[in-house]
PDB file of C-alpha atoms in Angstrom:
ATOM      1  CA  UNK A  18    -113.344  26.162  10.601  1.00  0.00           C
ATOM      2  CA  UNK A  19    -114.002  25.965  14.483  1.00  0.00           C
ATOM      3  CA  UNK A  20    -112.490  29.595  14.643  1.00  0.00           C
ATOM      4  CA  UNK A  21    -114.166  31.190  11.476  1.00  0.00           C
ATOM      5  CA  UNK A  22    -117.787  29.887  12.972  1.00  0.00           C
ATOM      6  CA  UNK A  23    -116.738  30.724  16.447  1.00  0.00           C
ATOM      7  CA  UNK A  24    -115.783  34.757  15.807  1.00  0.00           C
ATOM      8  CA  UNK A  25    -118.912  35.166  13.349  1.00  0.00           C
ATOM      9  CA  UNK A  26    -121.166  33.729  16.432  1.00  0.00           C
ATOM     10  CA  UNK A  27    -119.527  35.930  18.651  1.00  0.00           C
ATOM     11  CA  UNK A  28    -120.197  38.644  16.063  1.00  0.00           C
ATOM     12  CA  UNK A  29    -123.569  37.911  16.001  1.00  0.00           C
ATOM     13  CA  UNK A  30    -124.150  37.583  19.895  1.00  0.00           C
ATOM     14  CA  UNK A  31    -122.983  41.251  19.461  1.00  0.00           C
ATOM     15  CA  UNK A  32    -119.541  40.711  20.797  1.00  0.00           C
ATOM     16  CA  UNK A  33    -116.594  43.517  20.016  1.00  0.00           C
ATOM     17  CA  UNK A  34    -115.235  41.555  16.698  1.00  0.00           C
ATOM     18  CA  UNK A  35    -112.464  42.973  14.110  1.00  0.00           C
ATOM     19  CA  UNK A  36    -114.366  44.277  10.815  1.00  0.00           C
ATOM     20  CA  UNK A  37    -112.085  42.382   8.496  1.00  0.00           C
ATOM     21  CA  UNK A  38    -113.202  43.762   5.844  1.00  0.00           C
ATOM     22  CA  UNK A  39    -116.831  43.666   7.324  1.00  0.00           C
ATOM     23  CA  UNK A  40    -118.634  42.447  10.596  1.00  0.00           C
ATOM     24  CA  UNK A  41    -120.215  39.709   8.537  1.00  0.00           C
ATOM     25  CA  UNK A  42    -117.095  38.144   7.438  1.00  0.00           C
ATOM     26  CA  UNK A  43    -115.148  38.795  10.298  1.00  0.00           C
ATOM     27  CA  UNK A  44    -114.021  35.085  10.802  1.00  0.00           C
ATOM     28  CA  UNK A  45    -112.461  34.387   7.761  1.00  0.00           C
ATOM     29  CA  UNK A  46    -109.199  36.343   7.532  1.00  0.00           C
ATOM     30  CA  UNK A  47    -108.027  35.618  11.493  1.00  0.00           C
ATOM     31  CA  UNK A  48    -109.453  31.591  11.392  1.00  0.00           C
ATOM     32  CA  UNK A  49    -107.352  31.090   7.880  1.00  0.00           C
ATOM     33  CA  UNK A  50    -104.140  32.854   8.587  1.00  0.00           C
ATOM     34  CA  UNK A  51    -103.951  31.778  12.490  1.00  0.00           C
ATOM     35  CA  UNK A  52    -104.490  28.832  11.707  1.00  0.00           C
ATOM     36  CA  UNK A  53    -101.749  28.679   8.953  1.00  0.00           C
ATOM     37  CA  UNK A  54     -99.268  30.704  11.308  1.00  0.00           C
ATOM     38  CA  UNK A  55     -99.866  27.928  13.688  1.00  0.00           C
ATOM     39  CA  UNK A  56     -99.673  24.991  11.739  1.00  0.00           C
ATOM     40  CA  UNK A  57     -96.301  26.898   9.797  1.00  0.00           C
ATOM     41  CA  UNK A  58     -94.929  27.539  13.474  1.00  0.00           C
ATOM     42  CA  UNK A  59     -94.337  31.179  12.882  1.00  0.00           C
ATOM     43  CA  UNK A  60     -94.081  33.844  14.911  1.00  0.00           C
ATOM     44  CA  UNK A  61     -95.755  37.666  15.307  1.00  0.00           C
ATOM     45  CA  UNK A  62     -93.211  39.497  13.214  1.00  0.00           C
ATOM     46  CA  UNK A  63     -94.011  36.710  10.404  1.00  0.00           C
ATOM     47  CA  UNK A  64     -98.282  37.430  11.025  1.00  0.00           C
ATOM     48  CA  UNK A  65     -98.087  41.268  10.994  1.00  0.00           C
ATOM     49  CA  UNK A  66     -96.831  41.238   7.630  1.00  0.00           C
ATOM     50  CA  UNK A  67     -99.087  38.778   6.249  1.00  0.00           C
ATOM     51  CA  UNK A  68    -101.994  41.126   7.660  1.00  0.00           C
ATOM     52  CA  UNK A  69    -100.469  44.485   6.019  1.00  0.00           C
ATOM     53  CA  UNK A  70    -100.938  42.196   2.903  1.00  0.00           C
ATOM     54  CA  UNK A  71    -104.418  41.336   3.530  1.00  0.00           C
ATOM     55  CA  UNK A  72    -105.185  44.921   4.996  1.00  0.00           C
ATOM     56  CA  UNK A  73    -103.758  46.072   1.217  1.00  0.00           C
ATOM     57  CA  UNK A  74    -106.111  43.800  -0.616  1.00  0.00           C
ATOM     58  CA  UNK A  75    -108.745  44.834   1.415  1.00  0.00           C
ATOM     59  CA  UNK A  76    -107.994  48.325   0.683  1.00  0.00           C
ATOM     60  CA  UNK A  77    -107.776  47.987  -3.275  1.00  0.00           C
ATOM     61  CA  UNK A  78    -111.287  46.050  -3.113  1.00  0.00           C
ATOM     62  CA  UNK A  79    -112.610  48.852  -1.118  1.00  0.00           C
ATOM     63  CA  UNK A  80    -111.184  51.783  -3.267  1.00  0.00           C
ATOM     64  CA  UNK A  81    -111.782  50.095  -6.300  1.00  0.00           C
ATOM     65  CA  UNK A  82    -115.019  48.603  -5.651  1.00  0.00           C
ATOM     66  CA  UNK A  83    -116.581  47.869  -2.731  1.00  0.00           C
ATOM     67  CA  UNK A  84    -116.636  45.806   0.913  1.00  0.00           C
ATOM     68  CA  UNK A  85    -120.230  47.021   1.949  1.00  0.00           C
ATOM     69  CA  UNK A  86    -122.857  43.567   1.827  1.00  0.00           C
ATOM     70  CA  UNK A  87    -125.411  46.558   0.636  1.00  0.00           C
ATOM     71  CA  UNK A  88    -123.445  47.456  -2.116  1.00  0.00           C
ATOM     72  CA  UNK A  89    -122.382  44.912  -3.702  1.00  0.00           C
ATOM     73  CA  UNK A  90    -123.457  41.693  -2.139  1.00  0.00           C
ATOM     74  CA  UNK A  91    -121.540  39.093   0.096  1.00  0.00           C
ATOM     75  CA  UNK A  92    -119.247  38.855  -2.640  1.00  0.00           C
ATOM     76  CA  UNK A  93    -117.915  42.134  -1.269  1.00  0.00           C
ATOM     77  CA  UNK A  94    -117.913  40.455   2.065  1.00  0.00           C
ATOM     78  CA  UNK A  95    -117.037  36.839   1.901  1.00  0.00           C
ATOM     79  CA  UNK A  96    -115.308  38.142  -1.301  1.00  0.00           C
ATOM     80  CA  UNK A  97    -113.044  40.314  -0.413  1.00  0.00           C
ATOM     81  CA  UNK A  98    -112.221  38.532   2.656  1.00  0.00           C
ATOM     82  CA  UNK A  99    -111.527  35.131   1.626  1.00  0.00           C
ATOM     83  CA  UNK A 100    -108.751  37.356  -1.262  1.00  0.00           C
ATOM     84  CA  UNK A 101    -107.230  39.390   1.787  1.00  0.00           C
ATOM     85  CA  UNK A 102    -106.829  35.649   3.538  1.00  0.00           C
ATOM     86  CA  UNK A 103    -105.605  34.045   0.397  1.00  0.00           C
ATOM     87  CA  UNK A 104    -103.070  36.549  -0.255  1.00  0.00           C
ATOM     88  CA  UNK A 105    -102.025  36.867   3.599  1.00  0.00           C
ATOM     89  CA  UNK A 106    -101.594  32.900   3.972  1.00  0.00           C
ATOM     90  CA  UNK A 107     -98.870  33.003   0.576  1.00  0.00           C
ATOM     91  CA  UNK A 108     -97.063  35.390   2.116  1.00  0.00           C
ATOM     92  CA  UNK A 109     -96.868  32.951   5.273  1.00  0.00           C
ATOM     93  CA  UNK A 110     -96.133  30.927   3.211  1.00  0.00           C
ATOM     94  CA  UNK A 111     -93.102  32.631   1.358  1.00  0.00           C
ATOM     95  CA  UNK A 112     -94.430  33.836  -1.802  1.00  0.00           C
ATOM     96  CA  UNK A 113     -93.392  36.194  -3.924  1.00  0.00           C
ATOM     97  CA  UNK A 114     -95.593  39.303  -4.453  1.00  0.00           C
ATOM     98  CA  UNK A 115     -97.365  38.049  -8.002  1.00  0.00           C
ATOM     99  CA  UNK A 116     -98.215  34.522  -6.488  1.00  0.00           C
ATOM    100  CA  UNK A 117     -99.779  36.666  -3.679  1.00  0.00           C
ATOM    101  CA  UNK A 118    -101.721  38.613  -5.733  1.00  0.00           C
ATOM    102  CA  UNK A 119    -102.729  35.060  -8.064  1.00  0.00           C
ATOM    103  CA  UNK A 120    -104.292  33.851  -4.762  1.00  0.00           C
ATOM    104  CA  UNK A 121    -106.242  36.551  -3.770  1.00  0.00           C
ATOM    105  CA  UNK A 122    -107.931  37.132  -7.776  1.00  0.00           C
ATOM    106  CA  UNK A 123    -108.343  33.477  -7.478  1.00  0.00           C
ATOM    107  CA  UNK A 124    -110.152  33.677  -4.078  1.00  0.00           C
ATOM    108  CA  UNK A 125    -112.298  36.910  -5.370  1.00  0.00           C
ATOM    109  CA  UNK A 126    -113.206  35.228  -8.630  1.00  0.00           C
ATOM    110  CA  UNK A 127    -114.716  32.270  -7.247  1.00  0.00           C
ATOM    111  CA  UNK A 128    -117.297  34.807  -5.408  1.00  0.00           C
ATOM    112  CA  UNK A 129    -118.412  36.833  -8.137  1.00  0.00           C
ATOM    113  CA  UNK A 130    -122.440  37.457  -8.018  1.00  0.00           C
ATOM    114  CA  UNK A 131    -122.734  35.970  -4.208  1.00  0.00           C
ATOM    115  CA  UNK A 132    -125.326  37.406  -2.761  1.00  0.00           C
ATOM    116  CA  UNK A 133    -126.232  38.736   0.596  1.00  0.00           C
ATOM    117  CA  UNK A 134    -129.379  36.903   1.360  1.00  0.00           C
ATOM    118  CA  UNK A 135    -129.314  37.190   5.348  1.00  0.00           C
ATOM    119  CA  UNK A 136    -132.427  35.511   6.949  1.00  0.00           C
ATOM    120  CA  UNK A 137    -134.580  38.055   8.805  1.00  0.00           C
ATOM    121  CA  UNK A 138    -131.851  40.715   8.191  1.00  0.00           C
ATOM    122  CA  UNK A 139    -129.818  39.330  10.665  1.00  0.00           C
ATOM    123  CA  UNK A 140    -126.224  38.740  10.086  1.00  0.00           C
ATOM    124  CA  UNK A 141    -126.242  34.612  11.294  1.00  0.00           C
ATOM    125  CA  UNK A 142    -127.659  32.463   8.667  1.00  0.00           C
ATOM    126  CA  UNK A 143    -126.070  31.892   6.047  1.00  0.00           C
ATOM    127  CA  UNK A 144    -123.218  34.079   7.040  1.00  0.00           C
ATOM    128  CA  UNK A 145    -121.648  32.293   9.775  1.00  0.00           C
ATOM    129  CA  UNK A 146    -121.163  29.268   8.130  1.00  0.00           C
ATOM    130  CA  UNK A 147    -120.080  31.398   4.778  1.00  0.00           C
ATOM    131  CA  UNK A 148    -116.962  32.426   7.367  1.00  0.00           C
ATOM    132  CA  UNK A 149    -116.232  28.753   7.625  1.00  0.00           C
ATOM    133  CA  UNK A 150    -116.537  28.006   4.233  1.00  0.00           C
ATOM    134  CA  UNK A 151    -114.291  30.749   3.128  1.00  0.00           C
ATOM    135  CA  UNK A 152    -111.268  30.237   5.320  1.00  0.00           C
ATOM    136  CA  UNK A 153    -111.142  26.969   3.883  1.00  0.00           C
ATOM    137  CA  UNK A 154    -111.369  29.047   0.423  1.00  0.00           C
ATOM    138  CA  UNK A 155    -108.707  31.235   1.121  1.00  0.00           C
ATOM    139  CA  UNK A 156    -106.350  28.132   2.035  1.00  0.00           C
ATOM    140  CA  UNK A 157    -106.942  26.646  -1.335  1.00  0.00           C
ATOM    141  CA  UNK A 158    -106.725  29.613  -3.696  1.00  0.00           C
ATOM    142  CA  UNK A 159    -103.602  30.371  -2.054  1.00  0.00           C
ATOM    143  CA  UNK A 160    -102.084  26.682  -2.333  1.00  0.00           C
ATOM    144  CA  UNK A 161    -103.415  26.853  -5.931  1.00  0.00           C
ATOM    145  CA  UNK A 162    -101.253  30.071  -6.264  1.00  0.00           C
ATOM    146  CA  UNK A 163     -98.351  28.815  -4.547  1.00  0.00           C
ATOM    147  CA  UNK A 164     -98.439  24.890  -6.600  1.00  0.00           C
ATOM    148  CA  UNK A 165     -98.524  27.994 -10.262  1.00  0.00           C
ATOM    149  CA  UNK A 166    -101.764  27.898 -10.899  1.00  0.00           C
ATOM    150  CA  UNK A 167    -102.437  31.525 -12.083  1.00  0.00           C
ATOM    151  CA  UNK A 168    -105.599  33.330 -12.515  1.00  0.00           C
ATOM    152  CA  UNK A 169    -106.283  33.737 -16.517  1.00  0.00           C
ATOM    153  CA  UNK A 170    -107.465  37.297 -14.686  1.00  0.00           C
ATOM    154  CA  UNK A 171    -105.172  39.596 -13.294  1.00  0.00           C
ATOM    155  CA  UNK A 172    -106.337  41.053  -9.757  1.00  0.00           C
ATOM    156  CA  UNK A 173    -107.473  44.466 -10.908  1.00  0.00           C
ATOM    157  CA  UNK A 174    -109.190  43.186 -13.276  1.00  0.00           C
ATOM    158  CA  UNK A 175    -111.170  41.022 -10.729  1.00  0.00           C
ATOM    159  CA  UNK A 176    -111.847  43.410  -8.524  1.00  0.00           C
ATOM    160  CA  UNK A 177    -113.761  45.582 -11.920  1.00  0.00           C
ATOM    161  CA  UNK A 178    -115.430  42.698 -12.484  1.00  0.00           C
ATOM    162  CA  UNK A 179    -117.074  42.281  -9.480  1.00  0.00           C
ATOM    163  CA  UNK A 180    -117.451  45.839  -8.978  1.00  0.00           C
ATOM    164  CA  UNK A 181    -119.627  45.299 -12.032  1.00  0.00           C
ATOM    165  CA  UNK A 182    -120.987  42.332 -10.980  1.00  0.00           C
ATOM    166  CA  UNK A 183    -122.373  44.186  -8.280  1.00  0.00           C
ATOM    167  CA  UNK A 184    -123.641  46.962 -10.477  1.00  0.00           C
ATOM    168  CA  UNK A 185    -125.763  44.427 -12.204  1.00  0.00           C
ATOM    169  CA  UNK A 186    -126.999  42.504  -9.111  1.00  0.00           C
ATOM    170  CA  UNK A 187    -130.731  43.715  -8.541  1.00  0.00           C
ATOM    171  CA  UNK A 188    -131.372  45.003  -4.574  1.00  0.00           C
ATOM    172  CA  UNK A 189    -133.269  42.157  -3.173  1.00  0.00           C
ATOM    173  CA  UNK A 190    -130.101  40.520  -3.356  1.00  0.00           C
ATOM    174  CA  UNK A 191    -128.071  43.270  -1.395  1.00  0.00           C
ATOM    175  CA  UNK A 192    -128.377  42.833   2.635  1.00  0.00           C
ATOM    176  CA  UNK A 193    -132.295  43.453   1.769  1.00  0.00           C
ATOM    177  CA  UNK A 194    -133.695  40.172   2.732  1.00  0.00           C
ATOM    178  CA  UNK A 195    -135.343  40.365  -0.127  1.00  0.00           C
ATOM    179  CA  UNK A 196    -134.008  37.569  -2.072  1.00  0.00           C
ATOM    180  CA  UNK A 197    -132.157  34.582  -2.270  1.00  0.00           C
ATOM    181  CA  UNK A 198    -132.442  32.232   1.463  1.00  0.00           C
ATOM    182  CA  UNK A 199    -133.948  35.046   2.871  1.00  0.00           C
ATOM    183  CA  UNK A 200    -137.423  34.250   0.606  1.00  0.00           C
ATOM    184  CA  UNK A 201    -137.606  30.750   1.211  1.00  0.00           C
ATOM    185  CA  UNK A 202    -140.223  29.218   3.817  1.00  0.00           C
ATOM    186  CA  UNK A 203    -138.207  28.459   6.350  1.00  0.00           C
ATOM    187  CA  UNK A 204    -136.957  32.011   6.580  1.00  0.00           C
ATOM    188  CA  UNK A 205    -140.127  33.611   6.601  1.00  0.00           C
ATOM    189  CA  UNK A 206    -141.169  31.475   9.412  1.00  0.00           C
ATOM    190  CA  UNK A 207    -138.065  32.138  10.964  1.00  0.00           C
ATOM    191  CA  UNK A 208    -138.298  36.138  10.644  1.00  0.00           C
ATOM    192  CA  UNK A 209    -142.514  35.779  11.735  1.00  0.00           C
ATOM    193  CA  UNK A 210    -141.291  33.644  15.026  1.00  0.00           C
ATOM    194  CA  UNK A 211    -138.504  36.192  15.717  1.00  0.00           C
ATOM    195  CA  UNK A 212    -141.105  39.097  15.003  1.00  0.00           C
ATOM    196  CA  UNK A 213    -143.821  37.614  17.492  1.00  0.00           C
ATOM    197  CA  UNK A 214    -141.316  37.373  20.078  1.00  0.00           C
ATOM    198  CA  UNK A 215    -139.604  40.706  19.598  1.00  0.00           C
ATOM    199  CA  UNK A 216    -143.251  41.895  20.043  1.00  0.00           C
ATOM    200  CA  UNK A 217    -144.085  39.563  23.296  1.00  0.00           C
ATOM    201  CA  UNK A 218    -141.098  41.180  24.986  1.00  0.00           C
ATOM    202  CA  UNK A 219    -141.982  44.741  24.360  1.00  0.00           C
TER     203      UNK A 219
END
């Protein structure tokens, strides 16, 4: 978790950060599967080929779907990166290409309708601690994968269904700030304070 909050923070300091698939869930898909790698003791050869897996997850979401927060919410963030983690951590951890693909529908499904609700349209709150959250996400859809546990839904299918999930989700609750945390008190103060001293600089 230190790792997944530690690149989104960097992210959001505006440090150079790996897209993967976005720059708001950037911390999820390194944090989970270097952390696995590690605790596994495998090598490089071993990591590359768990991320071609996740960068072919990512792709089908993207092709089939979408990865943009504006789009289709931070279920096409958090989403699609906690399913590119889930299936790159079973293939870490030996498994066979249908138990991959079980743990990343399982990690997708669990996301369906998320929204991206960013407080004062900045990509910190609640997104870095979403990164944290969905490491941890991606490690247990793909030990519920590996232990076969399958998902009722194959992975294509998941991916349509959040692509139209996210053809039913209204725009306030699409990277607008509009909606969701990014309405409640707290964030409005939040957004006003930042506003004021945006404008006291200037």
């Amino acid at each position: 978790m230190v790792d997944s909050l530690s690149i989104a923070s960097y992210n959001a300091g505006m440090g150079r950060i790996v897209a993967a698939p976005t720059a708001g869930s950037c911390g999820i898909v390194p944090a989970a599967v270097l952390n696995v790698r590690d605790e596994l003791g495998l090598g490089i050869d071993e990591t590359v080929k768990a991320l071609f897996v996740a960068d072919i997850i990512g792709y089908i979401i993207a092709r089939n779907a979408t990865v943009s927060g504006a789009e289709g919410g931070c279920q096409a963030e958090c989403g699609a990166a906690a399913a590119m983690a889930a299936g790159a951590i079973a293939v870490l951890k030996g498994a066979e290409p249908g138990v991959i693909l079980h743990a990343a529908a399982l990690a997708l499904k669990n996301c369906l309708g998320l929204t991206c609700d960013s407080v004062a349209t900045l990509v910190e709150v609640p997104c870095i601690k979403r990164n944290a959250f969905f490491a941890v996400h991606a490690i247990v859809a793909a030990d519920l994968a590996l232990a076969g546990i399958k998902s009722v839904i194959p992975f294509d299918e998941v991916v349509f269904a959040m692509k139209d999930t996210a053809s039913r989700m209204p725009p306030q609750l699409k990277e607008t700030s509009e909606g969701g945390l990014a309405i409640t008190k707290t964030a409005k103060r939040i957004q006003r304070d930042l506003f004021e001293k945006e404008n006291a600089h200037r």
